[in-house]
Each structure stands twice: as structure tokens, then as C-alpha cells.
Amino acid sequence: LIMAYNLSPDKIILTHEEANIAEKNGNILHKIEFPFNNCIVQARSVRHDNKFEKKGLYPVVLEDLFNKRLELKACLAPLGKKRQHLGKIISSAKKRGKWIPESLNSEYSSIYFDYDYWDSKQKALKVYMNTFYGEAGNSKSPIFLHKLAGGTTLAGKYNLNLVAEFVTKKGFGIKYGDTDSLYLTCPDKYYEKCDEAFFRKDLSTEVYWTEMVNITMIVMKSLRDQVNAYLEIKNGTFYLKMAYKEVLFPICFAGKKKYFGISHEDVINFRPNDLFMREINTVKQGNSELFRFIKEKIMWEAMGINNICSIRKIIEDALWDARFKQADERKNSKQKKNIKIPDSGERFSYIVVNDGPRYKKDGSKSTRK
């Protein structure tokens, strides 16, 4: 957004007089206007018209960082495909009860490590790029510029609404959306053939799901290209693009900005090693082992191919199983310690130790308790 609208301190115009002069000099201005503290904040930014000499400091720096991030993501792409491919081979072998060679596990672990390495580097660049926007809205920052931060937020909302309107007119449903992304559902017409085959029992559940995910991938990639062409027409710049990331199926929305599911990027695999999660932390300081067991069990069962139970039923069963698990752990703990832990309300004997006075090495009485 900063690159698209040339939002930079050296390209922001704060007064109407300066804006009129800039327009008379042949510059195209982007209007910034938003409410704040019961007032209307106004400003303008000078559009760069896709010419380098007209770009501000922030867009030039961000474009350089963006290109470096693209190079890192180019290293990620083949590793990601290989990781997904090996993951599917391993999960399929486990399903059939076959032995998995150590060399295959070792190769998968190595690919996984390399992928995480490059992914962490590109994510670090992403965070750094986002600080230009974040610090512009931080009143304690030396580069604080309220109108720049507000203009960026305003442009983001405008374009996300543009995309939302565009896709809904084409029959796509918006399942979830936040500040910079949308999770869409395809119109039912795309699944009619596989639906009919499944209802005739010509397809198993897994084959049916695989076919639906494959159709979704093809349709969404086509929609992405249409959306990007639309954004270029509306904004007059190629900087704004919607990226296709993955298909999440099945998926569960647990709350605002909290969801989990099985992610399919290039390879369709319903038995991954890890679930895709957003803002759902099973490993967190303060969470007990039992709590993590309950959460993991609920999520994996909910995403299972053969699952026919509601989330509520899965939670009830998981809590029931956890009760027995806790009882078993308590029993094992008793056996290890060779002591009897009293039940709630049970009488027990105890000894009160009267801790007498303490003395120092020189024989004097200590004041420490």
C-alpha cells in the first residue's frame, strides 16, 4: 500500500495550498481523509505514476526489501513442494502400516529444517517492512506521522472492500476476512459433478475431499489473476496484488482470528504432521500437559476424514478421556512415590515440626527465620 500510493514523509502534503500548487505542476494526488478524535484528518500524497524519480523514500526502500524477500521466497518454493511431497509419502506409508526407511525420515527432517530457515529469513524481512507502517502510527517514534499511518489503513480498507465486492459478485462466499486477507468459498456449481459421484457412492470420502480441494485450487488461482487485473485497473499500479496461499480443508473457526485446519498448498495431504493454526497455542507457558493433550486430541479428531461427530461431541469425549488419563497419571505417580495421596475430604495424620531457634557458627542466635 505504501509503495502503491507513494505514502512517504517526503511525499505527504499537509495543506490545501501546497496541494493546489502540486496539482498545478501536473502531479496527481491521492486523497487521505479519515475521522480521528471527533475531527476529520485530511492530507494528500503525490502519486508516482510508476516513475522511479517520483517515488518517495519509503516506497524506494520498501521496494528494495520486497525484491530481496522475493528472492528468499524463490528459495522456499522448491523446498515447500518437496516437503509436502515427502510428507504425503510418509503419512501414506504410516496409514498402510509400512516401514519408513530412516533415510526418508532423515531427508524429510533436513528439508523441513532448510524450509524453516529460509522461511524465518523472509518473515523477518516482512516484519521489518511492516515497521514502516507501525512506526508511522507510533506517537513515541521519531518517524511518527499520523496522516501516513491513517492513509495506509484507509487504503487497505478501501482495497479489501473492493476485492470483497468483486468476488461476491462472482458468486464466491467470504468465510473470514481481516485487514489483509480473505478466506473464500467457491460457488457450489464447481462441485456439482463430484457431489453427484459421491452421493452415488462412486467416490470414497478421501477421494471426494481430494477432488474438491483440487477444484478449489484451480478456481482460486484463476480468481487471483482476475482480482489482480482488477486492482491494477482501479489503482493504476501493479504493486497491489492478492496472493493465493493455500486451501484450508477441513477447517474450524474457533473465534475471532482463531482457526485451525489442514493446509494444502501444492500437494493435497489429509494426514500432515502438523495442523495449520492461527492464534491457537497448544504449547504455551502455563498450559499443563493435560490441557495440551485435550486441545490436540480435539483438533486432530475434528479434522479427521472419518469424523462424523460435532465439535461439541468431540470436546465432551475428549474431556471424558482426559479424566481417565488424569486418573492413570495420578495412579502412576502414587506408585512411583510409594505413598498414598488422600482423597478430597479424607482424614489423614500429619506431624507438626516445631522449628526451634537457629544459631550461627560462632554460637550467637540467628535472626533468620
Coordinates of C-alpha atoms in Angstrom, one line a residue:
L1 CA 0.0 0.0 0.0
I2 CA 2.8 2.4 0.8
M3 CA 4.5 1.6 -2.5
A4 CA 1.3 1.8 -4.4
Y5 CA 0.1 5.2 -3.1
N6 CA 3.6 6.7 -2.6
L7 CA 3.0 7.2 1.1
S8 CA 6.2 8.7 2.4
P9 CA 7.0 11.7 4.6
D10 CA 8.6 13.5 1.7
K11 CA 5.5 13.0 -0.5
I12 CA 2.8 13.8 2.0
I13 CA 1.1 17.2 1.5
L14 CA -0.5 18.6 4.7
T15 CA -2.1 21.9 3.5
H16 CA -4.7 22.8 0.8
E17 CA -2.3 25.5 -0.6
E18 CA 0.5 23.1 -1.2
A19 CA -1.9 20.6 -2.7
N20 CA -3.2 23.2 -5.2
I21 CA 0.4 24.1 -6.2
A22 CA 1.3 20.4 -6.7
E23 CA -1.8 19.8 -8.9
K24 CA -1.0 22.9 -11.0
N25 CA 2.5 21.5 -11.5
G26 CA 0.9 18.4 -13.1
N27 CA 1.0 16.0 -10.2
I28 CA -1.7 13.5 -9.5
L29 CA -2.7 13.5 -5.8
H30 CA -4.1 10.7 -3.6
K31 CA -6.6 11.9 -1.1
I32 CA -6.3 11.0 2.6
E33 CA -9.3 11.7 4.8
F34 CA -10.4 9.9 7.9
P35 CA -12.1 10.7 11.3
F36 CA -10.0 10.9 14.4
N37 CA -10.9 12.4 17.8
N38 CA -14.1 13.9 16.5
C39 CA -12.2 15.6 13.7
I40 CA -11.7 14.9 10.1
V41 CA -8.0 14.5 9.3
Q42 CA -7.0 15.5 5.7
A43 CA -3.8 15.2 3.7
R44 CA -2.6 14.3 0.2
S45 CA 0.2 12.2 -1.2
V46 CA 1.8 12.7 -4.6
R47 CA 1.3 9.7 -6.9
H48 CA 4.5 8.4 -8.5
D49 CA 2.7 7.3 -11.8
N50 CA 5.1 4.2 -11.8
K51 CA 8.1 6.6 -12.4
F52 CA 11.1 6.0 -10.2
E53 CA 12.1 9.7 -10.0
K54 CA 8.7 10.5 -8.4
K55 CA 8.8 7.8 -5.8
G56 CA 9.3 8.8 -2.1
L57 CA 11.9 7.4 0.3
Y58 CA 9.7 4.8 1.9
P59 CA 8.5 3.2 -1.4
V60 CA 12.0 3.1 -2.7
V61 CA 13.4 1.3 0.4
L62 CA 10.4 -1.0 0.7
E63 CA 10.6 -2.0 -3.0
D64 CA 14.2 -3.0 -2.4
L65 CA 13.3 -5.0 0.7
F66 CA 10.3 -6.5 -1.2
N67 CA 12.6 -7.7 -4.0
K68 CA 15.0 -9.3 -1.5
R69 CA 12.1 -11.1 0.1
L70 CA 11.0 -12.4 -3.3
E71 CA 14.5 -13.9 -3.7
L72 CA 14.2 -15.7 -0.4
K73 CA 10.7 -16.9 -1.3
A74 CA 12.1 -18.3 -4.5
C75 CA 14.3 -20.5 -2.4
L76 CA 11.3 -21.6 -0.4
A77 CA 9.1 -22.7 -3.3
P78 CA 11.0 -25.9 -4.3
L79 CA 11.7 -26.8 -0.7
G80 CA 8.0 -26.4 0.1
K81 CA 6.9 -28.6 -2.7
K82 CA 9.5 -31.3 -1.8
R83 CA 8.5 -31.1 1.9
Q84 CA 4.8 -31.6 1.1
H85 CA 5.6 -34.4 -1.3
L86 CA 7.8 -36.3 1.2
G87 CA 5.2 -35.6 3.9
K88 CA 2.5 -37.2 1.9
I89 CA 4.7 -40.3 1.2
I90 CA 5.4 -40.7 4.9
S91 CA 1.8 -40.2 6.0
S92 CA 0.6 -42.7 3.3
A93 CA 3.1 -45.3 4.5
K94 CA 2.0 -44.8 8.1
K95 CA -1.6 -45.3 7.1
R96 CA -0.8 -48.6 5.4
G97 CA 1.4 -49.7 8.3
K98 CA 4.5 -49.9 6.2
W99 CA 8.1 -49.4 7.5
I100 CA 9.5 -46.0 6.7
P101 CA 13.3 -46.0 5.8
E102 CA 15.5 -43.9 8.1
S103 CA 17.0 -42.3 5.1
L104 CA 13.5 -41.0 4.1
N105 CA 12.9 -39.6 7.6
S106 CA 16.3 -38.0 7.6
E107 CA 15.7 -36.4 4.2
Y108 CA 12.3 -35.1 5.4
S109 CA 13.8 -33.6 8.5
S110 CA 16.6 -31.9 6.6
I111 CA 14.1 -30.4 4.1
Y112 CA 11.9 -29.3 6.9
F113 CA 14.9 -27.5 8.6
D114 CA 16.0 -25.8 5.4
Y115 CA 12.5 -24.7 4.7
D116 CA 12.1 -23.2 8.2
Y117 CA 15.5 -21.5 7.8
W118 CA 14.5 -19.6 4.6
D119 CA 11.0 -19.0 5.9
S120 CA 12.3 -17.4 9.0
K121 CA 14.5 -15.1 7.0
Q122 CA 11.7 -13.9 4.6
K123 CA 9.4 -13.5 7.6
A124 CA 12.0 -11.3 9.3
L125 CA 12.0 -9.1 6.2
K126 CA 8.2 -9.0 6.3
V127 CA 8.2 -7.8 9.9
Y128 CA 10.8 -5.2 9.1
M129 CA 8.8 -3.9 6.2
N130 CA 5.7 -3.7 8.4
T131 CA 7.5 -1.5 10.9
F132 CA 7.4 1.4 8.4
Y133 CA 3.7 1.4 8.8
G134 CA 3.7 0.5 12.5
E135 CA 6.2 3.2 13.5
A136 CA 4.4 5.8 11.5
G137 CA 1.5 5.3 13.8
N138 CA 3.6 5.1 17.0
S139 CA 3.4 8.6 18.7
K140 CA 6.7 7.9 20.5
S141 CA 8.6 7.1 17.3
P142 CA 10.9 9.6 15.7
I143 CA 9.3 8.8 12.3
F144 CA 5.7 9.2 13.6
L145 CA 3.4 10.6 11.0
H146 CA -0.3 10.2 11.9
K147 CA -1.6 11.0 8.4
L148 CA 0.7 8.5 6.8
A149 CA -0.4 5.7 9.1
G150 CA -4.0 6.7 8.7
G151 CA -3.7 6.9 5.0
T152 CA -2.2 3.4 4.8
T153 CA -5.1 1.9 7.0
L154 CA -7.6 3.8 4.9
A155 CA -6.2 2.5 1.6
G156 CA -6.1 -1.1 3.0
K157 CA -9.8 -1.0 3.9
Y158 CA -10.7 0.5 0.6
N159 CA -8.9 -2.1 -1.5
L160 CA -10.1 -5.0 0.7
N161 CA -13.7 -3.8 0.3
L162 CA -13.1 -3.6 -3.5
V163 CA -11.9 -7.2 -3.6
A164 CA -14.8 -8.4 -1.4
E165 CA -17.3 -6.7 -3.6
F166 CA -15.6 -8.1 -6.7
V167 CA -15.6 -11.8 -5.5
T168 CA -19.1 -11.7 -4.1
K169 CA -20.5 -10.5 -7.4
K170 CA -18.9 -13.6 -9.0
G171 CA -20.7 -15.8 -6.5
F172 CA -17.9 -16.5 -4.1
G173 CA -18.6 -16.5 -0.4
I174 CA -16.4 -14.8 2.2
K175 CA -16.0 -17.1 5.2
Y176 CA -13.5 -15.0 7.0
G177 CA -11.6 -11.7 6.5
D178 CA -9.2 -9.5 8.3
T179 CA -7.0 -6.5 7.5
D180 CA -5.1 -8.1 4.6
S181 CA -6.6 -11.4 3.7
L182 CA -9.8 -13.2 2.8
Y183 CA -10.9 -16.8 3.1
L184 CA -13.3 -17.6 0.3
T185 CA -15.6 -20.4 -0.6
C186 CA -16.3 -21.3 -4.2
P187 CA -19.8 -21.4 -5.7
D188 CA -21.5 -24.8 -5.5
K189 CA -21.6 -25.1 -9.3
Y190 CA -17.9 -26.0 -9.4
Y191 CA -18.5 -29.1 -7.3
E192 CA -21.7 -30.5 -8.9
K193 CA -20.0 -33.4 -10.7
C194 CA -18.0 -34.7 -7.7
D195 CA -21.0 -34.1 -5.4
E196 CA -23.2 -36.4 -7.7
A197 CA -20.4 -39.0 -7.8
F198 CA -20.1 -39.0 -4.0
F199 CA -23.8 -39.3 -3.5
R200 CA -23.9 -42.3 -5.9
K201 CA -21.1 -43.7 -3.7
D202 CA -18.7 -43.8 -6.7
L203 CA -16.2 -41.9 -4.6
S204 CA -14.8 -42.6 -1.1
T205 CA -14.7 -39.7 1.4
E206 CA -11.0 -39.1 0.9
V207 CA -11.2 -39.2 -2.9
Y208 CA -14.2 -36.8 -2.7
W209 CA -12.4 -34.4 -0.5
T210 CA -9.3 -34.6 -2.7
E211 CA -11.3 -33.8 -5.8
M212 CA -13.0 -30.8 -4.0
V213 CA -9.6 -29.4 -2.9
N214 CA -8.1 -29.8 -6.3
I215 CA -11.1 -28.0 -7.9
T216 CA -10.8 -25.2 -5.3
M217 CA -7.0 -24.8 -6.1
I218 CA -7.7 -24.3 -9.8
V219 CA -10.6 -22.0 -9.4
M220 CA -8.9 -19.8 -6.7
K221 CA -5.7 -19.4 -8.8
S222 CA -7.9 -18.2 -11.7
L223 CA -9.8 -15.8 -9.4
R224 CA -6.5 -14.5 -8.1
D225 CA -5.4 -13.4 -11.6
Q226 CA -8.8 -11.8 -12.2
V227 CA -8.6 -9.9 -8.9
N228 CA -5.1 -8.7 -9.6
A229 CA -6.0 -7.4 -13.0
Y230 CA -9.0 -5.6 -11.4
L231 CA -6.8 -4.0 -8.7
E232 CA -4.3 -2.8 -11.4
I233 CA -7.2 -1.1 -13.3
K234 CA -8.6 0.5 -10.2
N235 CA -5.3 1.7 -8.8
G236 CA -3.2 2.3 -11.9
T237 CA -0.3 0.4 -10.4
F238 CA 0.9 -3.2 -10.3
Y239 CA 2.1 -3.0 -6.6
L240 CA -1.2 -4.2 -5.2
K241 CA -1.7 -7.9 -5.6
M242 CA -3.7 -10.6 -3.8
A243 CA -1.7 -13.7 -3.4
Y244 CA -3.1 -17.3 -3.3
K245 CA -1.6 -19.0 -0.3
E246 CA -3.4 -22.3 0.4
V247 CA -6.7 -24.2 0.6
L248 CA -7.7 -25.0 4.2
F249 CA -10.0 -28.0 4.3
P250 CA -11.3 -29.1 6.6
I251 CA -11.3 -26.0 8.7
C252 CA -12.7 -24.9 12.1
F253 CA -13.2 -21.3 13.1
A254 CA -12.9 -21.2 16.9
G255 CA -13.4 -17.5 17.4
K256 CA -12.3 -14.1 16.1
K257 CA -8.9 -14.5 14.3
K258 CA -8.7 -18.1 15.8
Y259 CA -8.9 -21.0 13.4
F260 CA -7.3 -24.3 12.5
G261 CA -7.4 -26.8 9.7
I262 CA -5.4 -28.9 7.2
S263 CA -3.5 -26.8 4.7
H264 CA -3.0 -27.8 1.1
E265 CA -0.6 -25.7 -1.0
D266 CA 0.7 -27.7 -3.9
V267 CA 0.3 -31.3 -2.7
I268 CA -3.1 -32.5 -1.2
N269 CA -2.5 -34.3 2.0
F270 CA -5.1 -35.0 4.7
R271 CA -2.6 -36.6 7.1
P272 CA 0.0 -33.9 7.7
N273 CA 2.4 -34.0 10.6
D274 CA 1.1 -30.6 11.8
L275 CA -2.2 -28.8 11.7
F276 CA -2.4 -25.2 10.3
M277 CA -3.2 -23.0 13.3
R278 CA -3.8 -19.2 13.7
E279 CA -3.8 -17.7 17.2
I280 CA -4.4 -21.2 18.8
N281 CA -1.5 -22.0 21.1
T282 CA -1.3 -25.5 22.4
V283 CA 2.3 -25.1 23.6
K284 CA 2.2 -22.0 25.9
Q285 CA 3.7 -21.2 29.2
G286 CA 1.3 -22.1 32.0
N287 CA -0.6 -24.8 29.9
S288 CA -0.4 -28.2 31.6
E289 CA 0.4 -31.4 29.7
L290 CA -3.2 -32.5 30.2
F291 CA -4.5 -29.3 28.7
R292 CA -2.3 -29.7 25.6
F293 CA -3.4 -33.3 25.3
I294 CA -7.1 -32.2 25.3
K295 CA -6.6 -29.5 22.7
E296 CA -4.5 -31.6 20.4
K297 CA -7.0 -34.5 20.6
I298 CA -10.0 -32.3 19.9
M299 CA -8.3 -30.6 16.9
W300 CA -7.0 -33.7 15.3
E301 CA -10.3 -35.6 15.7
A302 CA -12.3 -32.7 14.3
M303 CA -10.1 -32.7 11.2
G304 CA -10.2 -36.5 10.6
I305 CA -11.5 -37.8 7.3
N306 CA -13.8 -40.3 9.0
N307 CA -15.1 -37.9 11.6
I308 CA -18.9 -37.7 11.8
C309 CA -19.2 -36.0 15.2
S310 CA -19.9 -32.4 16.0
I311 CA -17.2 -30.3 17.7
R312 CA -19.3 -30.4 20.9
K313 CA -19.4 -34.2 20.9
I314 CA -15.6 -34.4 20.3
I315 CA -15.0 -32.0 23.2
E316 CA -17.2 -34.0 25.6
D317 CA -15.5 -37.3 24.6
A318 CA -12.0 -35.7 24.9
L319 CA -12.8 -34.3 28.4
W320 CA -14.1 -37.8 29.4
D321 CA -10.9 -39.5 28.1
A322 CA -8.8 -36.8 29.9
R323 CA -10.5 -37.6 33.2
F324 CA -9.3 -41.2 32.9
K325 CA -5.9 -40.1 31.7
Q326 CA -5.5 -37.9 34.7
A327 CA -6.6 -40.7 37.0
D328 CA -4.0 -43.0 35.4
E329 CA -1.3 -40.4 35.8
R330 CA -2.2 -39.9 39.4
K331 CA -2.1 -43.7 40.0
N332 CA 1.3 -43.9 38.4
S333 CA 2.5 -41.0 40.5
K334 CA 1.3 -42.8 43.7
Q335 CA 3.1 -46.0 42.7
K336 CA 6.3 -44.1 41.9
K337 CA 6.3 -42.2 45.3
N338 CA 5.1 -45.3 47.2
I339 CA 2.8 -43.0 49.2
K340 CA -1.0 -42.7 49.5
I341 CA -2.3 -39.3 48.5
P342 CA -5.6 -38.8 50.4
D343 CA -8.8 -38.2 48.5
S344 CA -10.8 -35.0 48.9
G345 CA -12.4 -34.9 52.4
E346 CA -10.5 -38.0 53.6
R347 CA -9.0 -37.9 57.2
F348 CA -5.2 -38.2 57.4
S349 CA -2.5 -38.0 60.0
Y350 CA 0.3 -35.4 60.0
I351 CA 3.2 -34.2 62.1
V352 CA 3.8 -30.5 63.1
V353 CA 7.5 -29.7 63.3
N354 CA 8.4 -27.1 65.9
D355 CA 11.3 -25.3 64.3
G356 CA 13.5 -24.1 67.2
P357 CA 15.9 -21.2 67.3
R358 CA 18.8 -21.2 64.9
Y359 CA 22.4 -20.4 65.8
K360 CA 25.4 -19.1 63.8
K361 CA 28.8 -20.8 63.7
D362 CA 30.1 -18.5 66.5
G363 CA 27.3 -19.6 68.8
S364 CA 25.2 -16.4 68.6
K365 CA 21.5 -16.6 68.0
S366 CA 20.4 -16.1 64.3
T367 CA 17.6 -13.7 63.5
R368 CA 16.8 -15.5 60.2
K369 CA 13.6 -17.5 60.2

